[in-house]
Short mmCIF file of C-alpha atoms and ligand atoms in Angstrom, two decimals:
data_model
loop_
_atom_site.label_atom_id
_atom_site.label_comp_id
_atom_site.label_asym_id
_atom_site.label_seq_id
_atom_site.Cartn_x
_atom_site.Cartn_y
_atom_site.Cartn_z
CA UNK G 1 0.05 0.13 -0.07
CA UNK G 2 1.22 3.41 -0.78
CA UNK G 3 -0.26 5.94 1.70
CA UNK G 4 0.55 8.99 -0.18
CA UNK G 5 -1.41 7.90 -3.50
CA UNK G 6 -3.95 5.07 -2.38
CA UNK G 7 -7.37 6.35 -2.21
CA UNK G 8 -10.82 4.78 -2.04
CA UNK G 9 -13.90 7.47 -2.01
CA UNK G 10 -15.48 5.08 0.56
CA UNK G 11 -13.03 6.00 3.06
CA UNK G 12 -14.76 9.35 3.68
CA UNK G 13 -17.80 7.96 5.14
CA UNK G 14 -15.55 5.42 6.73
CA UNK G 15 -12.85 7.51 8.60
CA UNK G 16 -14.35 10.43 8.73
CA UNK G 17 -16.89 11.61 11.69
CA UNK G 18 -20.11 12.05 9.99
CA UNK G 19 -20.89 15.74 11.39
CA UNK G 20 -21.75 17.15 7.64
CA UNK G 21 -24.00 16.50 5.71
CA UNK G 22 -21.89 16.61 2.44
CA UNK G 23 -22.32 17.40 -1.27
CA UNK G 24 -21.08 14.50 -3.66
CA UNK G 25 -18.49 16.48 -5.46
CA UNK G 26 -14.67 16.07 -4.64
CA UNK G 27 -13.16 19.25 -5.41
CA UNK G 28 -9.54 19.04 -6.37
CA UNK G 29 -7.86 22.36 -7.67
CA UNK G 30 -8.60 25.72 -7.89
CA UNK G 31 -7.88 28.75 -10.23
CA UNK G 32 -8.91 32.18 -9.59
CA UNK G 33 -12.88 32.24 -9.03
CA UNK G 34 -13.26 28.45 -10.28
CA UNK G 35 -13.11 25.14 -8.75
CA UNK G 36 -12.51 21.94 -10.82
CA UNK G 37 -13.78 18.19 -9.48
CA UNK G 38 -11.81 15.13 -10.11
CA UNK G 39 -13.49 14.61 -13.42
CA UNK G 40 -11.93 18.05 -14.48
CA UNK G 41 -15.59 19.69 -14.16
CA UNK G 42 -15.58 23.25 -13.51
CA UNK G 43 -17.64 25.29 -11.08
CA UNK G 44 -17.67 28.96 -10.83
CA UNK G 45 -17.17 29.11 -6.93
CA UNK G 46 -19.93 31.83 -5.52
CA UNK G 47 -19.44 29.92 -2.51
CA UNK G 48 -16.08 30.87 -1.41
CA UNK G 49 -15.44 28.17 1.03
CA UNK G 50 -18.65 30.36 3.06
CA UNK G 51 -17.04 33.76 2.85
CA UNK G 52 -13.14 32.49 3.14
CA UNK G 53 -11.76 32.65 -0.53
CA UNK G 54 -11.55 36.14 -0.36
CA UNK G 55 -8.92 36.21 -3.28
CA UNK G 56 -10.39 33.36 -5.05
CA UNK G 57 -7.95 30.44 -5.02
CA UNK G 58 -4.23 29.92 -5.74
CA UNK G 59 -3.59 33.64 -6.34
CA UNK G 60 0.04 33.70 -7.25
CA UNK G 61 1.19 36.47 -5.07
CA UNK G 62 -0.37 34.76 -1.99
CA UNK G 63 0.96 31.50 -2.71
CA UNK G 64 4.25 32.79 -3.21
CA UNK G 65 4.31 34.77 0.08
CA UNK G 66 3.29 31.26 1.71
CA UNK G 67 5.62 29.19 0.12
CA UNK G 68 8.39 31.87 1.22
CA UNK G 69 7.65 32.00 4.69
CA UNK G 70 6.80 28.27 4.91
CA UNK G 71 10.62 27.65 3.81
CA UNK G 72 11.64 30.29 6.22
CA UNK G 73 9.95 30.23 9.43
CA UNK G 74 6.23 28.80 10.18
CA UNK G 75 6.06 28.70 14.09
CA UNK G 76 7.41 30.13 17.05
CA UNK G 77 5.69 30.65 20.44
CA UNK G 78 4.24 33.77 21.56
CA UNK G 79 7.03 33.78 24.02
CA UNK G 80 8.99 35.71 21.73
CA UNK G 81 7.99 38.54 19.31
CA UNK G 82 6.91 38.19 16.05
CA UNK G 83 7.54 40.37 12.88
CA UNK G 84 4.41 39.87 10.79
CA UNK G 85 2.14 39.94 13.99
CA UNK G 86 3.23 43.22 14.51
CA UNK G 87 2.83 44.26 10.96
CA UNK G 88 -0.66 42.49 10.63
CA UNK G 89 -1.84 43.73 14.27
CA UNK G 90 -0.49 47.42 12.73
CA UNK G 91 -2.71 47.18 9.58
CA UNK G 92 -5.65 45.94 11.29
CA UNK G 93 -5.76 48.90 13.49
CA UNK G 94 -4.86 51.81 11.23
CA UNK G 95 -6.14 50.50 8.09
CA UNK G 96 -9.29 48.56 8.76
CA UNK G 97 -11.02 49.80 11.73
CA UNK G 98 -9.01 53.39 11.64
CA UNK G 99 -9.89 53.32 15.35
CA UNK G 100 -6.80 53.28 17.88
CA UNK G 101 -6.98 49.90 19.27
CA UNK G 102 -4.96 46.45 19.67
CA UNK G 103 -5.49 42.84 18.71
CA UNK G 104 -5.39 39.33 19.78
CA UNK G 105 -4.59 36.30 17.45
CA UNK G 106 -6.43 33.28 17.27
CA UNK G 107 -6.74 30.49 14.51
CA UNK G 108 -10.33 30.71 13.61
CA UNK G 109 -13.78 32.47 14.35
CA UNK G 110 -15.08 30.59 17.23
CA UNK G 111 -11.90 31.30 18.97
CA UNK G 112 -12.00 35.09 18.25
CA UNK G 113 -15.61 35.07 19.65
CA UNK G 114 -13.99 33.13 22.95
CA UNK G 115 -11.73 35.93 23.28
CA UNK G 116 -14.18 38.44 23.15
CA UNK G 117 -16.74 36.66 25.80
CA UNK G 118 -13.83 36.35 28.24
CA UNK G 119 -12.96 40.00 27.40
CA UNK G 120 -16.56 40.78 28.33
CA UNK G 121 -16.45 38.93 31.70
CA UNK G 122 -13.18 40.19 32.74
CA UNK G 123 -14.98 43.73 32.14
CA UNK G 124 -17.80 42.56 34.21
CA UNK G 125 -15.87 41.82 37.28
CA UNK G 126 -13.37 44.86 36.96
CA UNK G 127 -16.44 47.21 36.72
CA UNK G 128 -19.17 45.46 38.80
CA UNK G 129 -22.79 46.75 39.26
CA UNK G 130 -24.17 49.23 41.98
CA UNK G 131 -24.39 46.29 44.32
CA UNK G 132 -20.55 45.10 43.74
CA UNK G 133 -21.70 42.14 41.83
CA UNK G 134 -19.98 41.37 38.49
CA UNK G 135 -21.96 41.98 35.51
CA UNK G 136 -21.70 38.65 33.51
CA UNK G 137 -24.86 38.83 30.81
CA UNK G 138 -24.33 39.26 27.29
CA UNK G 139 -27.36 40.07 24.94
CA UNK G 140 -26.81 38.27 21.70
CA UNK G 141 -29.84 37.97 19.11
CA UNK G 142 -31.82 35.45 17.82
CA UNK G 143 -30.94 33.66 14.28
CA UNK G 144 -27.38 34.62 15.47
CA UNK G 145 -24.27 32.31 14.69
CA UNK G 146 -21.11 32.77 16.62
CA UNK G 147 -19.43 29.54 16.17
CA UNK G 148 -19.37 25.74 17.47
CA UNK G 149 -16.91 26.07 20.91
CA UNK G 150 -18.89 26.14 24.13
CA UNK G 151 -19.05 29.93 24.76
CA UNK G 152 -19.61 30.86 21.04
CA UNK G 153 -22.42 28.37 21.13
CA UNK G 154 -24.06 29.20 23.88
CA UNK G 155 -23.96 33.23 22.35
CA UNK G 156 -25.73 31.34 19.52
CA UNK G 157 -29.26 31.89 19.83
CA UNK G 158 -30.53 28.93 17.60
CA UNK G 159 -32.06 26.02 19.25
CA UNK G 160 -30.78 23.53 16.30
CA UNK G 161 -27.14 24.38 17.52
CA UNK G 162 -27.88 23.62 21.09
CA UNK G 163 -29.64 20.61 20.76
CA UNK G 164 -28.82 17.63 23.09
CA UNK G 165 -25.18 18.95 24.08
CA UNK G 166 -26.47 19.63 27.81
CA UNK G 167 -26.07 22.67 29.79
CA UNK G 168 -24.82 25.82 28.02
CA UNK G 169 -22.62 28.33 29.30
CA UNK G 170 -24.63 30.70 31.42
CA UNK G 171 -24.71 34.48 30.93
CA UNK G 172 -26.59 34.84 27.62
CA UNK G 173 -29.76 36.69 27.07
CA UNK G 174 -31.37 36.49 23.81
CA UNK G 175 -32.95 39.40 22.13
CA UNK G 176 -34.87 40.19 18.87
CA UNK G 177 -32.66 41.49 16.02
CA UNK G 178 -33.16 44.78 15.01
CA UNK G 179 -35.90 45.30 17.75
CA UNK G 180 -34.80 48.00 19.57
CA UNK G 181 -37.97 47.67 22.25
CA UNK G 182 -37.00 43.88 22.87
CA UNK G 183 -33.45 44.80 23.24
CA UNK G 184 -34.43 47.44 25.89
CA UNK G 185 -36.28 45.10 27.89
CA UNK G 186 -33.44 42.77 27.87
CA UNK G 187 -31.00 45.08 29.77
CA UNK G 188 -31.10 44.76 33.50
CA UNK G 189 -28.14 45.55 35.85
CA UNK G 190 -26.46 41.98 35.57
CA UNK G 191 -25.76 43.05 31.61
CA UNK G 192 -22.04 43.61 30.38
CA UNK G 193 -22.40 43.44 26.72
CA UNK G 194 -24.20 43.52 23.44
CA UNK G 195 -22.56 41.17 20.72
CA UNK G 196 -23.84 40.96 17.20
CA UNK G 197 -23.44 40.30 13.42
CA UNK G 198 -23.62 43.55 10.98
CA UNK G 199 -25.61 41.16 8.72
CA UNK G 200 -26.82 37.50 10.01
CA UNK G 201 -25.67 35.36 7.55
CA UNK G 202 -26.56 31.86 8.75
CA UNK G 203 -30.12 32.35 9.25
CA UNK G 204 -30.40 34.04 5.68
CA UNK G 205 -28.52 37.14 5.56
CA UNK G 206 -30.42 39.78 7.40
CA UNK G 207 -28.84 43.45 7.44
CA UNK G 208 -28.98 45.18 11.06
CA UNK G 209 -30.69 48.42 10.21
CA UNK G 210 -28.90 51.87 10.93
CA UNK G 211 -31.07 52.64 13.56
CA UNK G 212 -31.06 49.40 15.16
CA UNK G 213 -26.85 49.84 15.25
CA UNK G 214 -27.38 53.39 16.54
CA UNK G 215 -29.73 52.45 19.07
CA UNK G 216 -26.89 49.74 20.35
CA UNK G 217 -24.88 52.48 20.48
CA UNK G 218 -26.74 54.61 22.74
CA UNK G 219 -27.86 51.94 25.30
CA UNK G 220 -24.29 50.82 25.30
CA UNK G 221 -23.56 54.36 26.31
CA UNK G 222 -26.09 54.68 28.99
CA UNK G 223 -25.76 51.64 30.54
CA UNK G 224 -21.93 51.01 30.32
CA UNK G 225 -22.09 47.91 28.13
CA UNK G 226 -19.41 46.89 25.59
CA UNK G 227 -20.45 46.39 22.01
CA UNK G 228 -18.83 42.98 20.51
CA UNK G 229 -19.19 43.20 16.70
CA UNK G 230 -18.66 39.15 15.39
CA UNK G 231 -17.14 40.44 11.78
CA UNK G 232 -15.93 37.01 11.39
CA UNK G 233 -18.23 36.23 8.00
CA UNK G 234 -18.52 40.05 7.18
CA UNK G 235 -15.54 41.64 7.50
CA UNK G 236 -12.13 43.19 5.76
CA UNK G 237 -14.04 44.08 2.38
CA UNK G 238 -16.70 41.68 1.67
CA UNK G 239 -19.58 44.40 2.63
CA UNK G 240 -18.04 47.25 0.23
CA UNK G 241 -16.11 48.77 3.26
CA UNK G 242 -13.02 47.34 5.03
CA UNK G 243 -14.87 48.18 8.60
CA UNK G 244 -18.12 46.42 7.80
CA UNK G 245 -20.48 48.66 9.75
CA UNK G 246 -19.36 51.35 7.55
CA UNK G 247 -21.65 50.07 4.78
CA UNK G 248 -24.84 50.48 7.21
CA UNK G 249 -23.54 53.64 9.48
CA UNK G 250 -21.11 55.72 9.99
CA UNK G 251 -18.72 56.21 13.09
CA UNK G 252 -20.44 58.76 14.43
CA UNK G 253 -23.34 56.55 14.89
CA UNK G 254 -21.88 53.74 15.94
CA UNK G 255 -18.46 52.38 16.98
CA UNK G 256 -17.36 48.62 18.15
CA UNK G 257 -15.39 48.21 21.39
CA UNK G 258 -14.44 44.68 20.18
CA UNK G 259 -14.23 43.37 16.82
CA UNK G 260 -13.95 39.39 15.83
CA UNK G 261 -12.40 38.31 12.39
CA UNK G 262 -11.44 35.40 10.49
CA UNK G 263 -12.56 33.85 7.28
CA UNK G 264 -11.66 36.51 4.57
CA UNK G 265 -8.48 37.89 6.43
CA UNK G 266 -6.62 34.43 5.58
CA UNK G 267 -7.96 34.12 2.16
CA UNK G 268 -7.83 30.08 2.83
CA UNK G 269 -5.20 30.03 5.15
CA UNK G 270 -6.50 29.54 8.87
CA UNK G 271 -6.34 32.80 11.36
CA UNK G 272 -8.95 34.75 13.29
CA UNK G 273 -8.30 37.84 15.50
CA UNK G 274 -10.17 40.30 17.74
CA UNK G 275 -9.61 43.94 18.12
CA UNK G 276 -10.27 46.12 21.34
CA UNK G 277 -10.71 49.77 21.14
CA UNK G 278 -8.29 51.80 23.10
CA UNK G 279 -10.74 54.09 24.47
CA UNK G 280 -10.71 54.92 28.41
CA UNK G 281 -13.16 53.10 30.12
CA UNK G 282 -12.77 54.12 33.72
CA UNK G 283 -10.67 51.32 34.34
CA UNK G 284 -8.49 50.81 37.69
CA UNK G 285 -5.09 52.86 36.93
CA UNK G 286 -6.82 54.65 34.02
CA UNK G 287 -5.84 51.96 31.69
CA UNK G 288 -7.36 52.15 28.17
CA UNK G 289 -9.93 49.63 27.60
CA UNK G 290 -7.46 47.53 24.81
CA UNK G 291 -5.15 47.08 28.07
CA UNK G 292 -7.75 45.25 30.16
CA UNK G 293 -6.07 41.59 29.55
CA UNK G 294 -2.68 41.42 30.68
CA UNK G 295 0.25 38.89 30.39
CA UNK G 296 -0.87 35.41 31.27
CA UNK G 297 -4.52 36.03 30.81
CA UNK G 298 -5.49 34.53 27.64
CA UNK G 299 -3.49 32.71 24.95
CA UNK G 300 -3.36 30.57 22.12
CA UNK G 301 -0.52 28.40 20.82
CA UNK G 302 -0.83 28.27 17.35
CA UNK G 303 -2.77 32.11 17.28
CA UNK G 304 -0.46 34.68 15.56
CA UNK G 305 2.30 32.27 14.11
CA UNK G 306 4.54 33.95 11.79
CA UNK G 307 3.05 31.69 8.92
CA UNK G 308 -0.84 32.67 9.36
CA UNK G 309 0.14 36.01 9.86
CA UNK G 310 2.53 36.62 6.68
CA UNK G 311 -0.37 35.24 4.64
CA UNK G 312 -3.00 37.25 6.18
CA UNK G 313 -0.63 40.46 5.85
CA UNK G 314 -0.24 39.99 2.09
CA UNK G 315 -3.97 38.74 1.91
CA UNK G 316 -5.19 41.96 3.20
CA UNK G 317 -2.45 44.06 1.57
CA UNK G 318 -3.75 42.84 -1.85
CA UNK G 319 -7.37 43.84 -0.81
CA UNK G 320 -6.34 47.34 -0.07
CA UNK G 321 -4.29 48.03 -2.70
CA UNK G 322 -6.18 46.80 -5.47
CA UNK G 323 -9.33 48.20 -3.66
CA UNK G 324 -11.38 44.80 -3.86
CA UNK G 325 -13.89 46.39 -1.00
CA UNK G 326 -14.86 48.67 -4.05
CA UNK G 327 -14.98 45.89 -6.47
CA UNK G 328 -17.07 43.84 -4.07
CA UNK G 329 -19.60 46.39 -3.83
CA UNK G 330 -19.86 46.70 -7.64
CA UNK G 331 -20.07 43.20 -8.35
CA UNK G 332 -22.51 42.65 -5.49
CA UNK G 333 -24.83 45.06 -6.59
CA UNK G 334 -24.92 43.74 -10.11
CA UNK G 335 -25.48 40.29 -9.17
CA UNK G 336 -28.18 41.69 -7.06
CA UNK G 337 -30.01 43.67 -9.63
CA UNK G 338 -29.34 41.03 -12.55
CA UNK G 339 -30.72 38.09 -10.52
CA UNK G 340 -34.01 40.14 -9.73
CA UNK G 341 -34.29 41.20 -13.51
CA UNK G 342 -34.73 37.42 -14.29
CA UNK G 343 -37.76 37.76 -12.54
CA UNK G 344 -38.10 33.86 -11.79
CA UNK G 345 -41.44 32.85 -9.74
CA UNK G 346 -38.60 30.55 -7.68
CA UNK G 347 -36.92 33.72 -6.18
CA UNK G 348 -38.71 36.34 -4.26
CA UNK G 349 -36.21 38.66 -3.04
CA UNK G 350 -32.21 39.10 -2.94
CA UNK G 351 -30.88 40.93 -0.12
CA UNK G 352 -27.55 41.66 1.53
CA UNK G 353 -24.73 44.04 1.08
CA UNK G 354 -21.55 43.85 -1.65
CA UNK G 355 -20.68 39.98 -1.68
CA UNK G 356 -22.70 38.80 1.09
CA UNK G 357 -25.91 38.24 -0.83
CA UNK G 358 -28.46 36.06 0.33
CA UNK G 359 -31.05 34.95 -2.99
CA UNK G 360 -34.60 34.36 -1.24
CA UNK G 361 -36.30 31.54 -2.70
CA UNK G 362 -40.09 31.05 -2.70
CA UNK G 363 -41.41 27.79 -1.23
CA UNK G 364 -44.50 28.03 -2.62
CA UNK G 365 -43.09 27.90 -6.23
CA UNK G 366 -40.75 24.90 -5.34
CA UNK G 367 -43.76 23.03 -4.14
CA UNK G 368 -45.12 23.00 -7.66
CA UNK G 369 -42.37 20.90 -9.00
CA UNK G 370 -43.11 16.88 -8.73
CA UNK G 371 -39.65 16.33 -8.73
CA UNK G 372 -38.98 18.91 -6.09
CA UNK G 373 -41.68 17.06 -3.93
CA UNK G 374 -40.12 13.84 -4.28
CA UNK G 375 -36.60 15.11 -3.48
CA UNK G 376 -37.89 15.84 0.23
CA UNK G 377 -35.49 18.82 0.58
CA UNK G 378 -35.57 22.30 1.32
CA UNK G 379 -35.45 24.84 -1.50
CA UNK G 380 -32.12 25.92 -0.40
CA UNK G 381 -30.64 22.37 -0.65
CA UNK G 382 -32.87 21.38 -3.61
CA UNK G 383 -31.56 24.98 -5.55
CA UNK G 384 -27.71 24.43 -4.44
CA UNK G 385 -27.67 20.96 -5.99
CA UNK G 386 -29.45 21.91 -9.20
CA UNK G 387 -26.82 24.55 -9.51
CA UNK G 388 -24.26 22.47 -9.09
CA UNK G 389 -25.20 20.50 -12.18
CA UNK G 390 -24.90 23.69 -14.03
CA UNK G 391 -21.19 24.37 -12.16
CA UNK G 392 -22.14 26.83 -10.21
CA UNK G 393 -21.52 26.84 -6.25
CA UNK G 394 -23.50 28.85 -3.62
CA UNK G 395 -24.14 27.94 -0.02
CA UNK G 396 -27.53 27.40 1.89
CA UNK G 397 -28.66 29.72 4.75
CA UNK G 398 -31.51 27.89 6.70
CA UNK G 399 -34.53 26.53 4.49
CA UNK G 400 -35.36 29.25 1.93
CA UNK G 401 -32.61 31.38 1.07
CA UNK G 402 -28.98 30.59 -0.80
CA UNK G 403 -25.97 32.81 -0.28
CA UNK G 404 -23.53 34.61 -2.67
CA UNK G 405 -19.98 34.46 -0.68
CA UNK G 406 -17.95 35.19 -3.91
CA UNK G 407 -14.06 36.05 -3.81
CA UNK G 408 -14.06 39.89 -3.53
CA UNK G 409 -12.13 39.61 -6.82
CA UNK G 410 -14.60 38.44 -8.57
CA UNK G 411 -14.67 39.85 -12.38
CA UNK G 412 -17.53 41.54 -14.25
CA UNK G 413 -17.52 38.43 -16.96
CA UNK G 414 -17.13 36.21 -13.96
CA UNK G 415 -20.38 38.21 -12.16
CA UNK G 416 -22.24 37.88 -16.35
CA UNK G 417 -21.40 34.15 -16.05
CA UNK G 418 -23.00 34.02 -12.72
CA UNK G 419 -26.16 35.23 -13.98
CA UNK G 420 -26.30 32.95 -16.83
CA UNK G 421 -25.69 29.77 -14.75
CA UNK G 422 -28.68 31.07 -12.24
CA UNK G 423 -30.90 31.78 -15.43
CA UNK G 424 -29.75 27.90 -16.52
CA UNK G 425 -30.54 26.69 -13.01
CA UNK G 426 -33.88 28.51 -12.44
CA UNK G 427 -34.67 26.93 -16.20
CA UNK G 428 -34.22 23.58 -15.02
CA UNK G 429 -36.46 24.25 -11.78
CA UNK G 430 -38.90 25.25 -14.21
CA UNK G 431 -39.15 22.00 -16.01
CA UNK G 432 -38.86 19.87 -13.01
C1 PLP H 1 -20.91 35.16 12.00
C2 PLP H 1 -19.91 34.16 12.05
N1 PLP H 1 -19.22 33.83 13.45
C3 PLP H 1 -18.42 33.07 13.57
C4 PLP H 1 -18.23 31.90 12.94
C5 PLP H 1 -17.37 30.80 13.56
O1 PLP H 1 -15.95 30.94 12.65
P1 PLP H 1 -15.38 29.42 12.74
O2 PLP H 1 -16.18 28.55 11.91
O3 PLP H 1 -14.15 29.88 11.89
O4 PLP H 1 -14.98 28.99 14.05
C6 PLP H 1 -18.99 31.73 11.95
C7 PLP H 1 -18.82 30.79 10.85
O5 PLP H 1 -19.51 30.92 9.80
C8 PLP H 1 -19.55 32.91 11.66
O6 PLP H 1 -20.28 33.27 10.32
#
């Protein structure tokens, strides 16, 4: 047996834990916005590895940077100083957020969120309520998604994510998204933070309204609450701005205290981070907020290693240099307008910002198809499978929405191709 070349497709079932319902294609290589399977069948990748592949696949500059760094230095411990970590932190503070602050590096989105949650807990102990009790309650929102580790899963207000895992981490209160009155009703003297996504992705691409974000800001100020922005899916350019919330409101109306990122920042290489505002928050010794966690309070063996940081530094440099956030806004608007102009009875809306779009499917039209009825699938899974037959990859979000999370460097001709592949997929649905 040759361990490196022998292969049997049954091994996926036999040896890999069954935590995913996988689509039956084997993707073997990628080039730009296209993926190719083991039969060399080509797919236009509007899924982007669920918002990860911000520069598409095999971006030559990025591959060169990774290979150079891999053969120079992959890993050293955070016991030592790491040049690319410092460079990446500067870039995130000065060119992404553009508000003074500091960064902590992790390996994924859920870990970045764990860090923000730990930070909020520490804040609630440092600044207890009027009775001297630590504040532990973090308000999150129905339909949110923050990750699969215990704190992030507990922050996620979705029953299906919690089911059959026993007791959750205490200290989360769930409010209705975009509902100011409900948010107000959930704030009490135990509350320490509000954690939210600028667009809820997993539950169907639902953007926060400008009014809601500015009211979050006002309430946070009034009750001394931290605002934790989960930008794991929407961050670093996807919504048309490097600072995601600028696609919805400006800094005078909303400014986060902490922000988590992952996905697009590594362009395919695992990395996550959270940023902490340097504002004064009446902490002991007049420490700025970003210095609340001192040595020994939090850590990660791999987080911020030279290979991950160099990759992310190069990826973000390309996004900034080539203004790919503007391209995301342009191509996103094109896709939105042209999908809507297909006037398909299978589609009731297209919502979202930049290249984070939700194509809202119409379950009633799907129900008229005999083939669909027999499939017993949700409209989103059914559509996703039919699109694959036409060489198009999209991501289901809930039962009735498919997401477009394309590379930020999607070209105009690729966006045109996307429309024609949508059209072909919709034509097949009509005939089934
Ligand atoms: C908004 C949001 N937060 C957190 C996560 C978790 O990120 P990861 O899968 O990298 O742990 C995701 C993943 O989809 C996400 O979309």
